[in-house]
Tab-separated table of C-alpha atoms in Angstrom:
chain	number	residue	atom	x	y	z
Q	1	UNK	CA	-124.161	103.797	77.808
Q	2	UNK	CA	-121.890	106.826	77.582
Q	3	UNK	CA	-122.910	109.206	74.744
Q	4	UNK	CA	-120.516	109.539	71.840
Q	5	UNK	CA	-119.071	113.043	71.324
Q	6	UNK	CA	-119.685	114.783	68.007
Q	7	UNK	CA	-117.414	117.740	68.861
Q	8	UNK	CA	-114.752	117.802	71.553
Q	9	UNK	CA	-112.603	120.853	72.278
Q	10	UNK	CA	-109.636	120.584	74.640
Q	11	UNK	CA	-107.727	123.673	75.778
Q	12	UNK	CA	-108.745	125.377	72.553
Q	13	UNK	CA	-107.324	128.801	71.822
Q	14	UNK	CA	-107.047	131.258	68.948
Q	15	UNK	CA	-104.621	134.185	68.971
Q	16	UNK	CA	-104.549	137.186	66.657
Q	17	UNK	CA	-102.082	140.049	66.445
Q	18	UNK	CA	-103.611	143.514	66.448
Q	19	UNK	CA	-101.909	146.729	65.449
Q	20	UNK	CA	-102.516	149.784	67.608
Q	21	UNK	CA	-103.209	153.067	65.857
Q	22	UNK	CA	-100.254	155.325	65.271
Q	23	UNK	CA	-101.115	158.768	63.973
Q	24	UNK	CA	-97.469	159.756	63.389
Q	25	UNK	CA	-96.779	159.359	59.621
Q	26	UNK	CA	-92.980	159.317	60.125
Q	27	UNK	CA	-93.185	156.391	62.536
Q	28	UNK	CA	-95.484	154.537	60.158
Q	29	UNK	CA	-93.001	155.059	57.300
Q	30	UNK	CA	-90.033	153.876	59.402
Q	31	UNK	CA	-92.005	150.833	60.488
Q	32	UNK	CA	-92.729	149.891	56.890
Q	33	UNK	CA	-89.121	150.395	55.740
Q	34	UNK	CA	-87.555	148.476	58.627
Q	35	UNK	CA	-90.320	145.829	58.777
Q	36	UNK	CA	-90.343	146.288	62.545
Q	37	UNK	CA	-93.785	146.670	63.989
Q	38	UNK	CA	-93.555	147.425	67.685
Q	39	UNK	CA	-97.247	148.292	67.856
Q	40	UNK	CA	-98.424	144.700	67.491
Q	41	UNK	CA	-100.148	143.199	70.508
Q	42	UNK	CA	-101.639	139.805	71.184
Q	43	UNK	CA	-105.383	139.294	71.291
Q	44	UNK	CA	-106.842	135.935	72.296
Q	45	UNK	CA	-110.229	135.597	70.613
Q	46	UNK	CA	-110.611	132.238	72.380
Q	47	UNK	CA	-108.605	130.589	75.122
Q	48	UNK	CA	-108.962	127.605	77.404
Q	49	UNK	CA	-112.120	126.256	75.755
Q	50	UNK	CA	-113.027	122.775	77.012
Q	51	UNK	CA	-116.297	121.584	75.473
Q	52	UNK	CA	-117.993	118.338	74.615
Q	53	UNK	CA	-121.061	118.293	72.371
Q	54	UNK	CA	-122.552	114.829	72.073
Q	55	UNK	CA	-124.078	113.326	68.958
Q	56	UNK	CA	-127.740	114.255	68.553
Q	57	UNK	CA	-127.551	117.264	70.886
Q	58	UNK	CA	-129.061	120.612	69.878
Q	59	UNK	CA	-126.945	123.379	71.371
Q	60	UNK	CA	-127.366	127.176	71.248
Q	61	UNK	CA	-124.318	129.446	71.344
Q	62	UNK	CA	-125.138	132.746	73.045
Q	63	UNK	CA	-123.022	135.828	73.625
Q	64	UNK	CA	-122.591	139.456	72.685
Q	65	UNK	CA	-120.693	140.462	69.534
Q	66	UNK	CA	-116.999	139.745	69.908
Q	67	UNK	CA	-117.414	137.010	72.491
Q	68	UNK	CA	-115.785	134.345	70.284
Q	69	UNK	CA	-118.815	132.452	68.931
Q	70	UNK	CA	-117.982	132.801	65.238
Q	71	UNK	CA	-114.305	132.068	65.836
Q	72	UNK	CA	-115.248	128.825	67.572
Q	73	UNK	CA	-117.526	127.791	64.698
Q	74	UNK	CA	-114.833	128.612	62.125
Q	75	UNK	CA	-112.338	126.469	64.009
Q	76	UNK	CA	-114.800	123.580	64.237
Q	77	UNK	CA	-115.397	123.716	60.482
Q	78	UNK	CA	-111.672	124.011	59.742
Q	79	UNK	CA	-111.852	127.493	58.203
Q	80	UNK	CA	-109.681	129.092	60.906
Q	81	UNK	CA	-106.437	127.433	62.071
Q	82	UNK	CA	-105.966	126.578	65.743
Q	83	UNK	CA	-103.340	128.402	67.842
Q	84	UNK	CA	-103.350	126.013	70.798
Q	85	UNK	CA	-105.287	123.011	72.051
Q	86	UNK	CA	-107.260	120.752	69.782
Q	87	UNK	CA	-110.657	119.872	68.289
Q	88	UNK	CA	-111.991	116.431	67.493
Q	89	UNK	CA	-114.979	116.386	65.116
Q	90	UNK	CA	-116.758	113.094	64.492
Q	91	UNK	CA	-119.146	113.359	61.567
Q	92	UNK	CA	-119.821	115.267	58.348
Q	93	UNK	CA	-120.147	118.987	59.043
Q	94	UNK	CA	-122.520	121.232	57.116
Q	95	UNK	CA	-124.285	124.514	57.627
Q	96	UNK	CA	-123.957	128.241	57.040
Q	97	UNK	CA	-121.120	130.268	58.549
Q	98	UNK	CA	-121.075	133.175	56.059
Q	99	UNK	CA	-123.976	133.838	53.705
Q	100	UNK	CA	-122.670	133.669	50.156
Q	101	UNK	CA	-119.366	132.000	51.091
Q	102	UNK	CA	-118.348	129.462	48.463
Q	103	UNK	CA	-120.602	130.941	45.779
Q	104	UNK	CA	-119.222	132.264	42.496
Q	105	UNK	CA	-121.000	135.535	41.864
Q	106	UNK	CA	-120.824	135.250	38.064
Q	107	UNK	CA	-122.400	131.783	37.978
Q	108	UNK	CA	-126.137	131.153	38.002
Q	109	UNK	CA	-128.033	129.696	40.923
Q	110	UNK	CA	-128.122	126.289	39.234
Q	111	UNK	CA	-124.391	126.356	38.525
Q	112	UNK	CA	-123.690	127.351	42.114
Q	113	UNK	CA	-125.803	124.449	43.380
Q	114	UNK	CA	-123.355	122.079	41.663
Q	115	UNK	CA	-120.314	124.107	42.755
Q	116	UNK	CA	-121.404	124.469	46.391
Q	117	UNK	CA	-122.656	120.898	46.583
Q	118	UNK	CA	-119.284	119.611	45.352
Q	119	UNK	CA	-117.427	121.774	47.885
Q	120	UNK	CA	-119.643	120.313	50.627
Q	121	UNK	CA	-118.758	116.761	49.658
Q	122	UNK	CA	-121.643	115.749	47.393
Q	123	UNK	CA	-121.015	113.756	44.232
Q	124	UNK	CA	-122.556	114.852	40.942
Q	125	UNK	CA	-125.157	112.013	41.039
Q	126	UNK	CA	-126.025	113.094	44.612
Q	127	UNK	CA	-126.643	116.662	43.429
Q	128	UNK	CA	-128.826	115.536	40.498
Q	129	UNK	CA	-130.833	113.345	42.867
Q	130	UNK	CA	-131.435	116.237	45.308
Q	131	UNK	CA	-131.807	119.013	42.708
Q	132	UNK	CA	-135.606	119.052	42.555
Q	133	UNK	CA	-135.875	119.073	46.338
Q	134	UNK	CA	-133.383	121.965	46.532
Q	135	UNK	CA	-135.412	123.906	43.942
Q	136	UNK	CA	-138.622	123.382	45.909
Q	137	UNK	CA	-137.079	124.313	49.233
Q	138	UNK	CA	-135.403	127.573	48.151
Q	139	UNK	CA	-138.431	128.678	46.055
Q	140	UNK	CA	-136.316	130.954	43.847
Q	141	UNK	CA	-138.007	129.849	40.616
Q	142	UNK	CA	-136.555	131.400	37.469
Q	143	UNK	CA	-133.990	133.347	39.528
Q	144	UNK	CA	-131.969	130.128	39.614
Q	145	UNK	CA	-131.122	130.884	35.972
Q	146	UNK	CA	-129.662	134.282	36.915
Q	147	UNK	CA	-126.126	135.067	38.168
Q	148	UNK	CA	-126.146	135.168	41.960
Q	149	UNK	CA	-124.531	138.634	41.935
Q	150	UNK	CA	-128.080	139.904	41.409
Q	151	UNK	CA	-129.358	138.121	44.546
Q	152	UNK	CA	-130.350	139.886	47.731
Q	153	UNK	CA	-128.974	138.616	51.059
Q	154	UNK	CA	-132.300	136.881	51.666
Q	155	UNK	CA	-132.083	135.061	48.328
Q	156	UNK	CA	-128.508	134.019	49.119
Q	157	UNK	CA	-129.778	132.593	52.406
Q	158	UNK	CA	-132.539	130.636	50.667
Q	159	UNK	CA	-130.106	129.034	48.239
Q	160	UNK	CA	-127.333	128.424	50.793
Q	161	UNK	CA	-129.669	126.868	53.359
Q	162	UNK	CA	-131.402	124.696	50.759
Q	163	UNK	CA	-128.073	123.302	49.558
Q	164	UNK	CA	-126.660	122.831	53.070
Q	165	UNK	CA	-129.582	120.818	54.452
Q	166	UNK	CA	-129.553	118.506	51.415
Q	167	UNK	CA	-125.929	117.457	51.978
Q	168	UNK	CA	-127.228	115.196	54.786
Q	169	UNK	CA	-124.750	116.482	57.398
Q	170	UNK	CA	-124.306	114.735	60.728
Q	171	UNK	CA	-123.372	118.045	62.367
Q	172	UNK	CA	-125.226	121.176	61.234
Q	173	UNK	CA	-123.954	124.652	62.159
Q	174	UNK	CA	-125.720	127.997	61.706
Q	175	UNK	CA	-124.086	131.323	62.591
Q	176	UNK	CA	-126.845	133.972	62.828
Q	177	UNK	CA	-127.716	133.401	59.168
Q	178	UNK	CA	-131.488	133.128	59.626
Q	179	UNK	CA	-131.646	136.748	60.794
Q	180	UNK	CA	-131.753	137.966	57.170
Q	181	UNK	CA	-134.616	135.682	56.143
Q	182	UNK	CA	-138.255	136.695	55.875
Q	183	UNK	CA	-140.780	135.360	58.375
Q	184	UNK	CA	-142.082	132.577	56.155
Q	185	UNK	CA	-138.639	131.250	55.225
Q	186	UNK	CA	-137.473	131.434	58.871
Q	187	UNK	CA	-140.468	129.276	59.830
Q	188	UNK	CA	-139.630	126.868	57.012
Q	189	UNK	CA	-135.998	126.642	58.151
Q	190	UNK	CA	-137.006	126.038	61.758
Q	191	UNK	CA	-139.331	123.208	60.694
Q	192	UNK	CA	-136.488	121.649	58.701
Q	193	UNK	CA	-134.114	121.959	61.653
Q	194	UNK	CA	-136.677	120.259	63.887
Q	195	UNK	CA	-136.900	117.393	61.388
Q	196	UNK	CA	-133.099	117.089	61.303
Q	197	UNK	CA	-133.024	117.117	65.084
Q	198	UNK	CA	-135.536	114.250	65.235
Q	199	UNK	CA	-133.350	112.304	62.790
Q	200	UNK	CA	-130.388	112.589	65.180
Q	201	UNK	CA	-128.445	115.426	63.559
Q	202	UNK	CA	-126.244	117.393	65.956
Q	203	UNK	CA	-127.209	121.088	65.819
Q	204	UNK	CA	-125.032	124.038	66.802
Q	205	UNK	CA	-126.971	127.277	66.463
Q	206	UNK	CA	-125.845	130.880	67.047
Q	207	UNK	CA	-128.632	133.435	67.465
Q	208	UNK	CA	-129.297	136.728	69.237
Q	209	UNK	CA	-132.983	135.827	69.606
Q	210	UNK	CA	-133.228	133.641	72.736
Q	211	UNK	CA	-136.896	132.858	72.116
Q	212	UNK	CA	-135.962	131.235	68.802
Q	213	UNK	CA	-133.242	128.961	70.167
Q	214	UNK	CA	-135.376	127.983	73.165
Q	215	UNK	CA	-137.870	126.341	70.849
Q	216	UNK	CA	-135.165	124.238	69.170
Q	217	UNK	CA	-132.351	123.611	71.653
Q	218	UNK	CA	-132.147	121.889	75.024
Q	219	UNK	CA	-128.691	123.154	75.954
Q	220	UNK	CA	-127.022	126.563	75.757
Q	221	UNK	CA	-123.402	127.671	75.954
Q	222	UNK	CA	-122.909	131.314	76.913
Q	223	UNK	CA	-119.599	132.726	75.703
Q	224	UNK	CA	-118.061	135.951	76.929
Q	225	UNK	CA	-114.597	137.397	76.423
Q	226	UNK	CA	-113.389	134.341	74.518
Q	227	UNK	CA	-114.306	131.907	77.285
Q	228	UNK	CA	-117.276	129.787	78.330
Q	229	UNK	CA	-119.145	131.738	80.977
Q	230	UNK	CA	-121.976	129.244	81.494
Q	231	UNK	CA	-123.080	125.910	80.061
Q	232	UNK	CA	-126.311	124.130	80.901
Q	233	UNK	CA	-130.073	123.909	80.440
Q	234	UNK	CA	-131.335	126.263	77.728
Q	235	UNK	CA	-133.967	127.930	79.937
Q	236	UNK	CA	-131.540	128.655	82.790
Q	237	UNK	CA	-128.752	129.957	80.556
Q	238	UNK	CA	-131.085	132.143	78.470
Q	239	UNK	CA	-132.435	133.720	81.649
Q	240	UNK	CA	-128.895	134.395	82.949
Q	241	UNK	CA	-127.857	135.817	79.598
Q	242	UNK	CA	-130.865	138.145	79.372
Q	243	UNK	CA	-130.258	139.419	82.905
Q	244	UNK	CA	-126.656	140.141	81.919
Q	245	UNK	CA	-127.716	141.917	78.712
Q	246	UNK	CA	-130.167	144.205	80.466
Q	247	UNK	CA	-128.085	144.848	83.600
Q	248	UNK	CA	-126.441	147.968	82.175
Q	249	UNK	CA	-129.661	149.104	80.517
Q	250	UNK	CA	-131.568	148.990	83.820
Q	251	UNK	CA	-128.799	150.479	85.924
Q	252	UNK	CA	-129.180	154.114	86.912
Q	253	UNK	CA	-131.686	156.494	85.366
Q	254	UNK	CA	-133.341	156.043	81.953
Q	255	UNK	CA	-131.904	157.975	79.027
Q	256	UNK	CA	-133.595	161.260	78.211
Q	257	UNK	CA	-134.241	160.278	74.605
Q	258	UNK	CA	-137.334	161.058	72.568
Q	259	UNK	CA	-139.852	158.187	72.934
Q	260	UNK	CA	-140.396	157.918	69.175
Q	261	UNK	CA	-136.725	156.940	68.752
Q	262	UNK	CA	-137.493	153.736	70.632
Q	263	UNK	CA	-139.217	152.473	67.465
Q	264	UNK	CA	-135.741	152.068	65.961
Q	265	UNK	CA	-134.392	150.073	68.938
Q	266	UNK	CA	-136.042	146.701	69.714
Q	267	UNK	CA	-135.035	146.626	73.378
Q	268	UNK	CA	-134.644	149.995	75.025
Q	269	UNK	CA	-135.213	152.115	78.087
Q	270	UNK	CA	-136.098	155.792	78.109
Q	271	UNK	CA	-137.886	158.431	80.192
Q	272	UNK	CA	-137.402	161.570	82.268
Q	273	UNK	CA	-135.983	159.644	85.249
Q	274	UNK	CA	-138.258	161.345	87.823
Q	275	UNK	CA	-139.487	157.848	88.725
Q	276	UNK	CA	-137.441	154.695	88.178
Q	277	UNK	CA	-138.735	151.143	87.907
Q	278	UNK	CA	-136.616	148.514	89.629
Q	279	UNK	CA	-136.750	144.739	90.212
Q	280	UNK	CA	-139.332	144.023	87.513
Q	281	UNK	CA	-140.345	140.349	87.656
Q	282	UNK	CA	-142.985	138.253	85.886
Q	283	UNK	CA	-144.736	135.917	88.342
Q	284	UNK	CA	-147.668	133.558	88.651
Q	285	UNK	CA	-150.606	134.185	90.986
Q	286	UNK	CA	-148.534	132.903	93.937
Q	287	UNK	CA	-145.871	135.528	93.340
Q	288	UNK	CA	-143.304	132.958	92.106
Q	289	UNK	CA	-141.127	134.037	89.170
Q	290	UNK	CA	-142.246	132.269	85.978
Q	291	UNK	CA	-141.336	132.307	82.291
Q	292	UNK	CA	-143.889	129.794	81.018
Q	293	UNK	CA	-147.680	130.118	81.291
Q	294	UNK	CA	-150.778	128.460	79.878
Q	295	UNK	CA	-153.839	130.204	78.387
Q	296	UNK	CA	-156.216	131.188	81.163
Q	297	UNK	CA	-153.480	131.301	83.804
Q	298	UNK	CA	-152.954	134.424	85.915
Q	299	UNK	CA	-149.850	136.483	85.213
Q	300	UNK	CA	-148.496	139.169	87.525
Q	301	UNK	CA	-145.828	141.821	87.024
Q	302	UNK	CA	-144.178	143.036	90.233
Q	303	UNK	CA	-141.870	146.047	90.406
Q	304	UNK	CA	-140.610	148.850	92.655
Q	305	UNK	CA	-141.315	152.465	91.756
Q	306	UNK	CA	-138.592	154.764	93.087
Q	307	UNK	CA	-139.804	158.385	93.082
Q	308	UNK	CA	-137.201	161.125	93.535
Q	309	UNK	CA	-139.948	163.519	94.675
Q	310	UNK	CA	-143.650	163.277	95.522
Q	311	UNK	CA	-145.505	162.715	92.277
Q	312	UNK	CA	-149.280	162.807	91.686
Q	313	UNK	CA	-151.378	161.486	88.821
Q	314	UNK	CA	-149.057	158.627	87.832
Q	315	UNK	CA	-150.374	155.991	85.431
Q	316	UNK	CA	-149.045	152.505	84.659
Q	317	UNK	CA	-148.792	151.640	80.958
Q	318	UNK	CA	-148.652	148.051	79.738
Q	319	UNK	CA	-148.012	146.736	76.205
Q	320	UNK	CA	-147.842	143.136	75.061
Q	321	UNK	CA	-146.440	142.103	71.668
Q	322	UNK	CA	-145.659	139.066	69.613
Q	323	UNK	CA	-142.754	139.451	67.172
Q	324	UNK	CA	-143.853	142.154	64.740
Q	325	UNK	CA	-147.396	142.462	66.086
Q	326	UNK	CA	-149.168	144.383	68.837
Q	327	UNK	CA	-151.339	142.112	70.974
Q	328	UNK	CA	-152.622	144.072	73.954
Q	329	UNK	CA	-152.335	147.461	75.592
Q	330	UNK	CA	-153.713	149.030	78.733
Q	331	UNK	CA	-153.063	151.848	81.159
Q	332	UNK	CA	-154.430	152.306	84.641
Q	333	UNK	CA	-155.905	155.722	83.839
Q	334	UNK	CA	-158.325	154.069	81.395
Q	335	UNK	CA	-159.867	152.249	84.334
Q	336	UNK	CA	-159.929	155.240	86.649
Q	337	UNK	CA	-156.791	154.413	88.582
Q	338	UNK	CA	-153.865	156.783	89.013
Q	339	UNK	CA	-151.278	156.877	91.750
Q	340	UNK	CA	-149.841	159.477	94.070
Q	341	UNK	CA	-146.343	158.258	94.824
Q	342	UNK	CA	-144.412	159.591	97.777
Q	343	UNK	CA	-140.688	160.171	97.622
Q	344	UNK	CA	-139.018	156.796	98.064
Q	345	UNK	CA	-140.006	153.300	96.977
Q	346	UNK	CA	-143.498	151.893	96.429
Q	347	UNK	CA	-144.130	148.285	95.424
Q	348	UNK	CA	-146.588	147.946	92.529
Q	349	UNK	CA	-148.210	144.926	90.975
Q	350	UNK	CA	-150.012	144.503	87.668
Q	351	UNK	CA	-152.202	141.421	87.316
Q	352	UNK	CA	-153.769	139.800	84.239
Q	353	UNK	CA	-156.386	137.462	85.776
Q	354	UNK	CA	-156.667	135.099	82.771
Q	355	UNK	CA	-154.309	135.156	79.786
Q	356	UNK	CA	-156.589	135.126	76.709
Q	357	UNK	CA	-153.799	134.495	74.194
Q	358	UNK	CA	-152.518	131.694	71.992
Q	359	UNK	CA	-149.292	129.756	72.506
Q	360	UNK	CA	-145.989	131.424	71.618
Q	361	UNK	CA	-143.366	133.927	72.810
Q	362	UNK	CA	-144.439	137.387	74.020
Q	363	UNK	CA	-142.515	140.607	74.672
Q	364	UNK	CA	-143.673	142.950	77.422
Q	365	UNK	CA	-143.290	146.703	77.806
Q	366	UNK	CA	-144.036	148.356	81.160
Q	367	UNK	CA	-143.907	152.102	81.758
Q	368	UNK	CA	-144.812	154.768	84.299
Q	369	UNK	CA	-146.028	158.103	82.981
Q	370	UNK	CA	-148.159	161.186	83.453
Q	371	UNK	CA	-151.872	160.310	83.260
Q	372	UNK	CA	-152.698	163.730	81.764
Q	373	UNK	CA	-149.924	163.839	79.167
Q	374	UNK	CA	-149.103	160.565	77.430
Q	375	UNK	CA	-146.007	162.209	75.958
Q	376	UNK	CA	-144.376	162.293	79.404
Q	377	UNK	CA	-142.970	158.933	80.471
Q	378	UNK	CA	-140.961	158.743	83.667
Q	379	UNK	CA	-139.494	155.309	82.942
Q	380	UNK	CA	-140.309	152.930	80.084
Q	381	UNK	CA	-138.833	149.434	79.719
Q	382	UNK	CA	-139.539	148.545	76.097
Q	383	UNK	CA	-139.715	144.815	75.270
Q	384	UNK	CA	-137.091	144.017	77.887
Q	385	UNK	CA	-139.217	141.285	79.468
Q	386	UNK	CA	-140.536	138.151	77.822
Q	387	UNK	CA	-142.541	135.052	78.622
Q	388	UNK	CA	-143.915	132.101	76.692
Q	389	UNK	CA	-147.414	130.650	76.593
Q	390	UNK	CA	-147.230	126.897	76.116
Q	391	UNK	CA	-150.297	125.070	74.911
Q	392	UNK	CA	-149.949	122.583	72.036
Q	393	UNK	CA	-153.734	122.495	71.575
Q	394	UNK	CA	-154.120	126.274	71.114
Q	395	UNK	CA	-154.144	126.904	67.356
Q	396	UNK	CA	-156.691	129.661	66.773
Q	397	UNK	CA	-155.748	133.269	67.446
Q	398	UNK	CA	-157.979	134.675	70.144
Q	399	UNK	CA	-156.834	138.265	69.909
Q	400	UNK	CA	-156.752	141.165	67.486
Q	401	UNK	CA	-154.633	144.289	67.246
Q	402	UNK	CA	-155.570	146.835	69.865
Q	403	UNK	CA	-157.476	144.334	72.004
Q	404	UNK	CA	-157.720	145.794	75.510
Q	405	UNK	CA	-157.347	143.756	78.663
Q	406	UNK	CA	-158.275	145.118	82.051
Q	407	UNK	CA	-155.521	144.273	84.501
Q	408	UNK	CA	-155.701	144.579	88.260
Q	409	UNK	CA	-153.337	147.323	89.409
Q	410	UNK	CA	-152.341	147.269	93.052
Q	411	UNK	CA	-150.241	149.670	95.079
Q	412	UNK	CA	-148.626	148.179	98.174
Q	413	UNK	CA	-149.784	151.152	100.176
Q	414	UNK	CA	-153.366	150.838	98.876
Q	415	UNK	CA	-154.050	147.087	98.675
Q	416	UNK	CA	-157.622	147.632	99.875
Q	417	UNK	CA	-158.502	149.575	96.725
Q	418	UNK	CA	-158.062	146.896	94.089
Q	419	UNK	CA	-159.520	147.596	90.670
Q	420	UNK	CA	-161.103	144.428	89.286
């Protein structure tokens, strides 16, 4: 039986008119008096979008800022008018496009529950029936008696999400809203979205955290330049998107920035550039590229080290993190292994014989530096690489901060001298 579409876009396009800067005050004055604006130019935020999202599907929208994701969501929800093409939406639409949209800042949280609920299509008896559940979900307590102008962005999110999920939508849309929530509330929202997914709700989710959407969605649509660049399995599209994101970052030499500045940038690359790391891949013990592992499985990191000149006393640094928490760290010098790299390219491999960690997403940092001076890093790729450990039975944390693993570090030119 052919699936029924929840959202169908045909030749969809949205055009805006942009005004170029004109520094000449006389020209600006003439333009205002004559009402002739010759500096206007067309900008297509979206064009030629053909999409079908079936009922019950959970779909992630990926793309850099300005790629057209929010415009598409606004057109689906009817906020933004269509320039060309058409959209067919079959089902009640709910969700969060803008945090705080639809709220009256001078009304209390309780009053806004009734206002927002009415705007989202709920009757007054419906709102009274769901009120206690909304109170429990948002966990704002006595703040619901206060005007929402005093709310933080996180409190706005709590109230907006709680109201939206209790409207019983058939299509639920989220545009990056969960990014402002604290860790506990994000977990709570994800659990609720999983429940809605199991009940057959169609989910359309925009996020810049691929690991988050991978756990919820089966399909991803990658948008770029106002068009669909790729559409398919979530794992394949996320991998393509990440490669695209980091292509410019990994091209050429690392930036000569101070290493401590990297703490302000989640994904970054820095170093002196005397040695460059290329073609970094995460593999299994057979050397096959992998993104999913199980506890106890062997993980390998393969990469090329391109030295501009002969360099002695080179150490490999390795850091493993879960979101917001250090998990493991190691460097080859700790285990008595440093490298003398000749000018040119040397293939290196780092091996973790048995992953001793719990299930979940992990971010990896790999760096090459001076074994005698930890302040000198030739090339550091900070949290650019990720993998996921999948094991539904692993519930207890088996690691602590600062836990050291002893990897095997192998140089292609010295494979006989493996450090176990």
